[in-house]
mmCIF file of C-alpha atoms in Angstrom:
data_model
loop_
_atom_site.group_PDB
_atom_site.id
_atom_site.type_symbol
_atom_site.label_atom_id
_atom_site.label_comp_id
_atom_site.label_asym_id
_atom_site.label_seq_id
_atom_site.Cartn_x
_atom_site.Cartn_y
_atom_site.Cartn_z
ATOM 1 C CA UNK A 1 -5.022 -134.073 119.475
ATOM 2 C CA UNK A 2 -3.543 -137.274 120.950
ATOM 3 C CA UNK A 3 -0.055 -138.090 119.779
ATOM 4 C CA UNK A 4 0.258 -141.783 120.756
ATOM 5 C CA UNK A 5 1.092 -143.964 117.738
ATOM 6 C CA UNK A 6 -0.550 -147.272 116.927
ATOM 7 C CA UNK A 7 2.233 -149.413 118.289
ATOM 8 C CA UNK A 8 1.075 -152.645 116.673
ATOM 9 C CA UNK A 9 0.648 -151.227 113.162
ATOM 10 C CA UNK A 10 4.233 -150.966 111.991
ATOM 11 C CA UNK A 11 5.539 -154.537 112.583
ATOM 12 C CA UNK A 12 2.757 -156.180 110.544
ATOM 13 C CA UNK A 13 3.000 -153.540 107.802
ATOM 14 C CA UNK A 14 6.756 -154.068 107.605
ATOM 15 C CA UNK A 15 6.282 -157.846 107.325
ATOM 16 C CA UNK A 16 3.783 -157.389 104.499
ATOM 17 C CA UNK A 17 6.128 -155.005 102.690
ATOM 18 C CA UNK A 18 9.104 -157.335 103.077
ATOM 19 C CA UNK A 19 7.130 -160.338 101.768
ATOM 20 C CA UNK A 20 6.176 -158.365 98.676
ATOM 21 C CA UNK A 21 9.767 -157.232 98.046
ATOM 22 C CA UNK A 22 12.153 -160.047 99.095
ATOM 23 C CA UNK A 23 15.134 -158.602 97.205
ATOM 24 C CA UNK A 24 14.667 -155.235 98.865
ATOM 25 C CA UNK A 25 14.263 -157.044 102.184
ATOM 26 C CA UNK A 26 17.652 -158.731 101.794
ATOM 27 C CA UNK A 27 19.344 -155.465 100.867
ATOM 28 C CA UNK A 28 17.684 -153.688 103.777
ATOM 29 C CA UNK A 29 18.813 -156.386 106.218
ATOM 30 C CA UNK A 30 22.411 -156.142 105.028
ATOM 31 C CA UNK A 31 22.292 -152.351 105.272
ATOM 32 C CA UNK A 32 20.928 -152.446 108.811
ATOM 33 C CA UNK A 33 23.620 -154.925 109.913
ATOM 34 C CA UNK A 34 26.415 -152.868 108.337
ATOM 35 C CA UNK A 35 25.155 -149.613 109.866
ATOM 36 C CA UNK A 36 24.765 -151.255 113.284
ATOM 37 C CA UNK A 37 28.351 -152.542 113.176
ATOM 38 C CA UNK A 38 29.731 -149.154 112.138
ATOM 39 C CA UNK A 39 27.606 -147.386 114.745
ATOM 40 C CA UNK A 40 28.904 -149.733 117.462
ATOM 41 C CA UNK A 41 32.467 -149.182 116.243
ATOM 42 C CA UNK A 42 32.073 -145.420 116.589
ATOM 43 C CA UNK A 43 30.580 -145.733 120.069
ATOM 44 C CA UNK A 44 33.444 -148.012 121.084
ATOM 45 C CA UNK A 45 35.930 -145.381 119.893
ATOM 46 C CA UNK A 46 34.226 -142.730 121.979
ATOM 47 C CA UNK A 47 34.051 -144.722 125.220
ATOM 48 C CA UNK A 48 37.468 -146.345 124.901
ATOM 49 C CA UNK A 49 39.183 -142.944 124.946
ATOM 50 C CA UNK A 50 40.887 -143.430 121.581
ATOM 51 C CA UNK A 51 38.617 -141.061 119.699
ATOM 52 C CA UNK A 52 40.559 -138.733 117.467
ATOM 53 C CA UNK A 53 40.145 -135.012 116.923
ATOM 54 C CA UNK A 54 37.842 -135.592 113.960
ATOM 55 C CA UNK A 55 35.448 -137.711 115.999
ATOM 56 C CA UNK A 56 35.267 -135.163 118.808
ATOM 57 C CA UNK A 57 34.687 -132.281 116.406
ATOM 58 C CA UNK A 58 32.117 -134.274 114.445
ATOM 59 C CA UNK A 59 30.107 -135.048 117.574
ATOM 60 C CA UNK A 60 30.347 -131.422 118.708
ATOM 61 C CA UNK A 61 29.097 -130.299 115.304
ATOM 62 C CA UNK A 62 26.136 -132.669 115.548
ATOM 63 C CA UNK A 63 25.318 -131.347 119.018
ATOM 64 C CA UNK A 64 25.544 -127.790 117.658
ATOM 65 C CA UNK A 65 22.973 -128.720 115.019
ATOM 66 C CA UNK A 66 20.730 -130.145 117.727
ATOM 67 C CA UNK A 67 21.152 -126.962 119.789
ATOM 68 C CA UNK A 68 20.385 -124.717 116.796
ATOM 69 C CA UNK A 69 17.216 -126.698 116.054
ATOM 70 C CA UNK A 70 16.178 -126.315 119.701
ATOM 71 C CA UNK A 71 16.802 -122.538 119.543
ATOM 72 C CA UNK A 72 14.608 -122.283 116.464
ATOM 73 C CA UNK A 73 11.937 -124.385 118.151
ATOM 74 C CA UNK A 74 11.977 -122.127 121.230
ATOM 75 C CA UNK A 75 11.397 -119.207 118.886
ATOM 76 C CA UNK A 76 7.907 -120.595 118.449
ATOM 77 C CA UNK A 77 7.143 -119.485 122.022
ATOM 78 C CA UNK A 78 7.841 -115.890 121.006
ATOM 79 C CA UNK A 79 6.487 -115.910 117.458
ATOM 80 C CA UNK A 80 3.090 -117.438 118.014
ATOM 81 C CA UNK A 81 2.297 -117.254 114.317
ATOM 82 C CA UNK A 82 4.326 -117.076 111.104
ATOM 83 C CA UNK A 83 2.755 -116.519 107.707
ATOM 84 C CA UNK A 84 2.939 -119.319 105.165
ATOM 85 C CA UNK A 85 4.901 -117.012 102.880
ATOM 86 C CA UNK A 86 7.538 -116.413 105.573
ATOM 87 C CA UNK A 87 7.692 -120.126 106.389
ATOM 88 C CA UNK A 88 8.249 -121.042 102.734
ATOM 89 C CA UNK A 89 10.951 -118.378 102.486
ATOM 90 C CA UNK A 90 12.734 -119.779 105.550
ATOM 91 C CA UNK A 91 12.610 -123.312 104.190
ATOM 92 C CA UNK A 92 13.873 -122.011 100.840
ATOM 93 C CA UNK A 93 16.780 -120.375 102.668
ATOM 94 C CA UNK A 94 17.585 -123.681 104.371
ATOM 95 C CA UNK A 95 17.397 -125.492 101.019
ATOM 96 C CA UNK A 96 19.842 -123.021 99.460
ATOM 97 C CA UNK A 97 22.366 -123.544 102.228
ATOM 98 C CA UNK A 98 22.035 -127.321 101.933
ATOM 99 C CA UNK A 99 22.594 -127.216 98.171
ATOM 100 C CA UNK A 100 25.632 -124.962 98.454
ATOM 101 C CA UNK A 101 27.050 -126.994 101.330
ATOM 102 C CA UNK A 102 26.655 -130.163 99.277
ATOM 103 C CA UNK A 103 28.500 -128.566 96.361
ATOM 104 C CA UNK A 104 31.300 -126.605 98.026
ATOM 105 C CA UNK A 105 31.861 -128.470 101.303
ATOM 106 C CA UNK A 106 31.180 -132.061 100.249
ATOM 107 C CA UNK A 107 31.457 -132.700 96.503
ATOM 108 C CA UNK A 108 34.473 -130.492 95.709
ATOM 109 C CA UNK A 109 36.574 -131.703 98.700
ATOM 110 C CA UNK A 110 35.482 -135.246 97.853
ATOM 111 C CA UNK A 111 36.751 -134.915 94.279
ATOM 112 C CA UNK A 112 40.051 -133.497 95.526
ATOM 113 C CA UNK A 113 40.459 -136.348 98.025
ATOM 114 C CA UNK A 114 39.475 -138.951 95.437
ATOM 115 C CA UNK A 115 41.953 -137.571 92.908
ATOM 116 C CA UNK A 116 44.708 -137.577 95.526
ATOM 117 C CA UNK A 117 43.999 -141.190 96.532
ATOM 118 C CA UNK A 118 43.517 -142.628 93.041
ATOM 119 C CA UNK A 119 46.014 -140.453 91.178
ATOM 120 C CA UNK A 120 43.397 -139.691 88.533
ATOM 121 C CA UNK A 121 40.911 -136.845 88.200
ATOM 122 C CA UNK A 122 38.191 -138.891 86.447
ATOM 123 C CA UNK A 123 38.578 -141.787 88.898
ATOM 124 C CA UNK A 124 38.397 -139.359 91.818
ATOM 125 C CA UNK A 125 35.172 -137.890 90.412
ATOM 126 C CA UNK A 126 33.729 -141.371 89.818
ATOM 127 C CA UNK A 127 34.445 -142.218 93.454
ATOM 128 C CA UNK A 128 32.316 -139.272 94.559
ATOM 129 C CA UNK A 129 29.630 -140.169 92.002
ATOM 130 C CA UNK A 130 29.477 -143.662 93.521
ATOM 131 C CA UNK A 131 28.943 -142.038 96.915
ATOM 132 C CA UNK A 132 26.203 -139.811 95.483
ATOM 133 C CA UNK A 133 24.414 -142.914 94.231
ATOM 134 C CA UNK A 134 24.682 -144.585 97.623
ATOM 135 C CA UNK A 135 23.243 -141.491 99.308
ATOM 136 C CA UNK A 136 20.269 -141.482 96.955
ATOM 137 C CA UNK A 137 19.687 -145.208 97.492
ATOM 138 C CA UNK A 138 19.842 -144.708 101.262
ATOM 139 C CA UNK A 139 17.193 -141.981 101.198
ATOM 140 C CA UNK A 140 15.013 -143.903 98.719
ATOM 141 C CA UNK A 141 15.128 -146.906 101.052
ATOM 142 C CA UNK A 142 14.256 -144.831 104.100
ATOM 143 C CA UNK A 143 11.485 -143.114 102.150
ATOM 144 C CA UNK A 144 10.006 -146.491 101.162
ATOM 145 C CA UNK A 145 10.289 -148.328 104.471
ATOM 146 C CA UNK A 146 9.627 -145.540 106.996
ATOM 147 C CA UNK A 147 6.031 -144.396 107.589
ATOM 148 C CA UNK A 148 5.805 -140.612 107.238
ATOM 149 C CA UNK A 149 3.669 -137.897 105.677
ATOM 150 C CA UNK A 150 3.917 -134.803 103.493
ATOM 151 C CA UNK A 151 1.173 -132.293 102.809
ATOM 152 C CA UNK A 152 1.796 -132.501 99.064
ATOM 153 C CA UNK A 153 1.820 -136.322 98.717
ATOM 154 C CA UNK A 154 -0.067 -137.583 101.769
ATOM 155 C CA UNK A 155 0.898 -140.601 103.868
ATOM 156 C CA UNK A 156 3.825 -142.704 102.663
ATOM 157 C CA UNK A 157 5.528 -145.927 103.793
ATOM 158 C CA UNK A 158 4.246 -149.206 105.299
ATOM 159 C CA UNK A 159 1.453 -148.850 107.838
ATOM 160 C CA UNK A 160 1.322 -145.060 107.441
ATOM 161 C CA UNK A 161 -2.483 -144.932 107.414
ATOM 162 C CA UNK A 162 -2.594 -146.503 110.892
ATOM 163 C CA UNK A 163 -0.427 -143.877 112.540
ATOM 164 C CA UNK A 164 -1.398 -140.551 114.020
ATOM 165 C CA UNK A 165 -0.623 -137.727 111.577
ATOM 166 C CA UNK A 166 1.550 -135.979 114.154
ATOM 167 C CA UNK A 167 3.883 -138.965 114.460
ATOM 168 C CA UNK A 168 4.046 -139.340 110.691
ATOM 169 C CA UNK A 169 5.157 -135.727 110.483
ATOM 170 C CA UNK A 170 7.792 -136.317 113.163
ATOM 171 C CA UNK A 171 9.119 -139.298 111.179
ATOM 172 C CA UNK A 172 9.374 -137.064 108.088
ATOM 173 C CA UNK A 173 11.418 -134.540 110.085
ATOM 174 C CA UNK A 174 13.704 -137.355 111.229
ATOM 175 C CA UNK A 175 14.362 -138.388 107.622
ATOM 176 C CA UNK A 176 15.261 -134.768 106.879
ATOM 177 C CA UNK A 177 17.739 -134.336 109.729
ATOM 178 C CA UNK A 178 19.612 -137.631 109.342
ATOM 179 C CA UNK A 179 21.626 -136.678 106.205
ATOM 180 C CA UNK A 180 22.553 -133.321 107.731
ATOM 181 C CA UNK A 181 24.089 -135.058 110.734
ATOM 182 C CA UNK A 182 25.853 -137.565 108.491
ATOM 183 C CA UNK A 183 27.318 -134.695 106.454
ATOM 184 C CA UNK A 184 28.720 -133.117 109.622
ATOM 185 C CA UNK A 185 30.302 -136.380 110.739
ATOM 186 C CA UNK A 186 31.845 -137.165 107.359
ATOM 187 C CA UNK A 187 33.195 -133.633 106.929
ATOM 188 C CA UNK A 188 35.127 -133.822 110.215
ATOM 189 C CA UNK A 189 36.209 -137.467 109.864
ATOM 190 C CA UNK A 190 39.725 -136.497 108.704
ATOM 191 C CA UNK A 191 40.065 -133.693 111.260
ATOM 192 C CA UNK A 192 40.099 -131.125 108.423
ATOM 193 C CA UNK A 193 38.639 -127.885 109.792
ATOM 194 C CA UNK A 194 38.582 -126.278 106.324
ATOM 195 C CA UNK A 195 36.008 -128.880 105.261
ATOM 196 C CA UNK A 196 34.062 -129.443 108.475
ATOM 197 C CA UNK A 197 33.796 -125.927 109.890
ATOM 198 C CA UNK A 198 32.015 -124.119 107.022
ATOM 199 C CA UNK A 199 29.683 -127.052 106.405
ATOM 200 C CA UNK A 200 28.724 -127.474 110.067
ATOM 201 C CA UNK A 201 28.300 -123.722 110.526
ATOM 202 C CA UNK A 202 25.970 -123.587 107.533
ATOM 203 C CA UNK A 203 23.875 -126.518 108.719
ATOM 204 C CA UNK A 204 23.599 -125.061 112.234
ATOM 205 C CA UNK A 205 22.505 -121.666 110.838
ATOM 206 C CA UNK A 206 19.805 -123.159 108.635
ATOM 207 C CA UNK A 207 18.641 -125.390 111.512
ATOM 208 C CA UNK A 208 17.339 -122.297 113.346
ATOM 209 C CA UNK A 209 14.649 -121.282 110.822
ATOM 210 C CA UNK A 210 14.038 -124.963 110.143
ATOM 211 C CA UNK A 211 13.286 -125.608 113.832
ATOM 212 C CA UNK A 212 10.855 -122.679 113.859
ATOM 213 C CA UNK A 213 9.181 -123.910 110.665
ATOM 214 C CA UNK A 214 8.714 -127.357 112.218
ATOM 215 C CA UNK A 215 7.001 -125.834 115.275
ATOM 216 C CA UNK A 216 4.630 -123.888 113.035
ATOM 217 C CA UNK A 217 3.858 -126.994 110.969
ATOM 218 C CA UNK A 218 3.147 -129.056 114.088
ATOM 219 C CA UNK A 219 0.906 -126.287 115.399
ATOM 220 C CA UNK A 220 -0.963 -126.345 112.072
ATOM 221 C CA UNK A 221 -1.893 -130.015 112.558
ATOM 222 C CA UNK A 222 -3.270 -129.345 116.031
ATOM 223 C CA UNK A 223 -0.356 -130.016 118.390
ATOM 224 C CA UNK A 224 -0.240 -127.849 121.521
ATOM 225 C CA UNK A 225 2.548 -125.278 121.617
ATOM 226 C CA UNK A 226 4.539 -126.949 124.409
ATOM 227 C CA UNK A 227 4.407 -130.338 122.685
ATOM 228 C CA UNK A 228 5.239 -128.779 119.310
ATOM 229 C CA UNK A 229 8.346 -127.061 120.712
ATOM 230 C CA UNK A 230 9.463 -130.266 122.440
ATOM 231 C CA UNK A 231 8.979 -132.462 119.364
ATOM 232 C CA UNK A 232 10.695 -129.940 117.087
ATOM 233 C CA UNK A 233 13.659 -129.664 119.442
ATOM 234 C CA UNK A 234 13.953 -133.440 119.818
ATOM 235 C CA UNK A 235 13.906 -133.858 116.039
ATOM 236 C CA UNK A 236 17.314 -132.175 116.006
ATOM 237 C CA UNK A 237 18.719 -135.018 118.096
ATOM 238 C CA UNK A 238 19.020 -137.002 114.873
ATOM 239 C CA UNK A 239 21.920 -134.742 113.906
ATOM 240 C CA UNK A 240 24.448 -135.914 116.552
ATOM 241 C CA UNK A 241 23.309 -139.494 115.924
ATOM 242 C CA UNK A 242 23.732 -138.956 112.181
ATOM 243 C CA UNK A 243 27.157 -137.398 112.788
ATOM 244 C CA UNK A 244 28.230 -140.486 114.717
ATOM 245 C CA UNK A 245 26.979 -142.683 111.884
ATOM 246 C CA UNK A 246 28.798 -140.577 109.278
ATOM 247 C CA UNK A 247 32.038 -140.807 111.257
ATOM 248 C CA UNK A 248 31.695 -144.572 111.456
ATOM 249 C CA UNK A 249 30.957 -144.963 107.758
ATOM 250 C CA UNK A 250 34.295 -143.442 106.693
ATOM 251 C CA UNK A 251 36.467 -144.961 109.413
ATOM 252 C CA UNK A 252 37.339 -148.204 107.624
ATOM 253 C CA UNK A 253 39.599 -147.362 104.665
ATOM 254 C CA UNK A 254 41.046 -144.314 102.923
ATOM 255 C CA UNK A 255 38.779 -144.333 99.862
ATOM 256 C CA UNK A 256 35.745 -144.328 102.145
ATOM 257 C CA UNK A 257 36.341 -140.611 102.806
ATOM 258 C CA UNK A 258 35.505 -139.303 99.288
ATOM 259 C CA UNK A 259 32.769 -141.927 99.004
ATOM 260 C CA UNK A 260 31.340 -140.762 102.332
ATOM 261 C CA UNK A 261 31.428 -137.116 101.250
ATOM 262 C CA UNK A 262 29.533 -138.058 98.108
ATOM 263 C CA UNK A 263 27.049 -140.134 100.092
ATOM 264 C CA UNK A 264 26.265 -137.228 102.432
ATOM 265 C CA UNK A 265 25.941 -134.848 99.467
ATOM 266 C CA UNK A 266 23.642 -137.246 97.607
ATOM 267 C CA UNK A 267 21.407 -137.665 100.648
ATOM 268 C CA UNK A 268 21.157 -133.905 101.213
ATOM 269 C CA UNK A 269 20.468 -133.092 97.554
ATOM 270 C CA UNK A 270 17.815 -135.808 97.495
ATOM 271 C CA UNK A 271 16.069 -134.299 100.519
ATOM 272 C CA UNK A 272 16.157 -130.797 99.009
ATOM 273 C CA UNK A 273 14.745 -131.893 95.652
ATOM 274 C CA UNK A 274 12.345 -134.552 96.913
ATOM 275 C CA UNK A 275 10.933 -132.782 99.954
ATOM 276 C CA UNK A 276 11.980 -129.203 100.694
ATOM 277 C CA UNK A 277 11.541 -127.485 97.314
ATOM 278 C CA UNK A 278 8.149 -129.113 96.556
ATOM 279 C CA UNK A 279 7.002 -128.150 100.061
ATOM 280 C CA UNK A 280 7.984 -124.499 99.569
ATOM 281 C CA UNK A 281 6.285 -124.281 96.149
ATOM 282 C CA UNK A 282 2.963 -125.922 96.915
ATOM 283 C CA UNK A 283 1.347 -122.793 98.422
ATOM 284 C CA UNK A 284 1.943 -120.412 95.511
ATOM 285 C CA UNK A 285 4.992 -118.727 97.098
ATOM 286 C CA UNK A 286 7.528 -119.865 94.514
ATOM 287 C CA UNK A 287 9.161 -116.457 94.124
ATOM 288 C CA UNK A 288 9.916 -115.703 97.815
ATOM 289 C CA UNK A 289 10.941 -119.342 98.328
ATOM 290 C CA UNK A 290 13.341 -119.137 95.377
ATOM 291 C CA UNK A 291 14.742 -115.816 96.598
ATOM 292 C CA UNK A 292 15.262 -117.418 99.999
ATOM 293 C CA UNK A 293 17.055 -120.333 98.337
ATOM 294 C CA UNK A 294 19.371 -117.956 96.467
ATOM 295 C CA UNK A 295 20.099 -116.019 99.675
ATOM 296 C CA UNK A 296 20.976 -119.237 101.494
ATOM 297 C CA UNK A 297 23.179 -120.387 98.621
ATOM 298 C CA UNK A 298 25.024 -117.037 98.575
ATOM 299 C CA UNK A 299 25.541 -117.036 102.349
ATOM 300 C CA UNK A 300 26.986 -120.548 102.214
ATOM 301 C CA UNK A 301 29.426 -119.461 99.500
ATOM 302 C CA UNK A 302 30.595 -116.620 101.713
ATOM 303 C CA UNK A 303 30.949 -118.927 104.716
ATOM 304 C CA UNK A 304 32.921 -121.434 102.684
ATOM 305 C CA UNK A 305 35.276 -118.700 101.527
ATOM 306 C CA UNK A 306 35.683 -117.171 104.979
ATOM 307 C CA UNK A 307 35.974 -120.392 106.993
ATOM 308 C CA UNK A 308 37.250 -122.920 104.449
#
């Protein structure tokens, strides 16, 4: 199956979508400008030699996530076939770790930081809630304006019907990995190992079965093994990029830290509920997928206790 996208499809589809939704277009433009500025600020910190410990650790964590995804992808060369039941169980395990990481390594530290900065428990919690809302809005925007596909819902986003199914699937993987990288970056932004280490370890662990599951899914839509392994491994590159973005988002002012933790948690919870859980339940394997989710949640609790 050829994997070249229709390069002229997306610009026109985007223009049509933006004309239909001018308010959303303005908000999207502002978001892109703000993210670009923060991204450039982070890159400038790296290359100017003034990067702090948090920035170095955050980037290393993102690279570890990329490496773990690549390891899982290479596993596809050994395991030429994985049953759908096993794949759903692995994705359930990854979902459990993401949910627990959002709760224990993002939301709870965010509430503590917010309470410390505002001097009020309710205000600290509201700060994190505001971040949760921003994370959901970010993922909703990406879901609306990025062409991608899911087996359960079909093609989504502007111009999706004009793209090769393989590339739509790759775009969906990219949307999945971005909030994980952002979570890593935000968690290390203050140089706090008790927050960043358990979270990044959990994400790296769940990236291994996730990388393998991506290879199997790409194989299922007709991609050759070598191309499937390469695309699955490259999908993990969004994690160091997301980590850099997360570090930039919380580098401006003190209250941005709890907001950023909430944003990363909201984005991850959105992905789990909107994409991962429905994907693991659509094939009639709800029980093994749920057991996998519980196992991942329990392992993350242990990691947070041991490393936090």
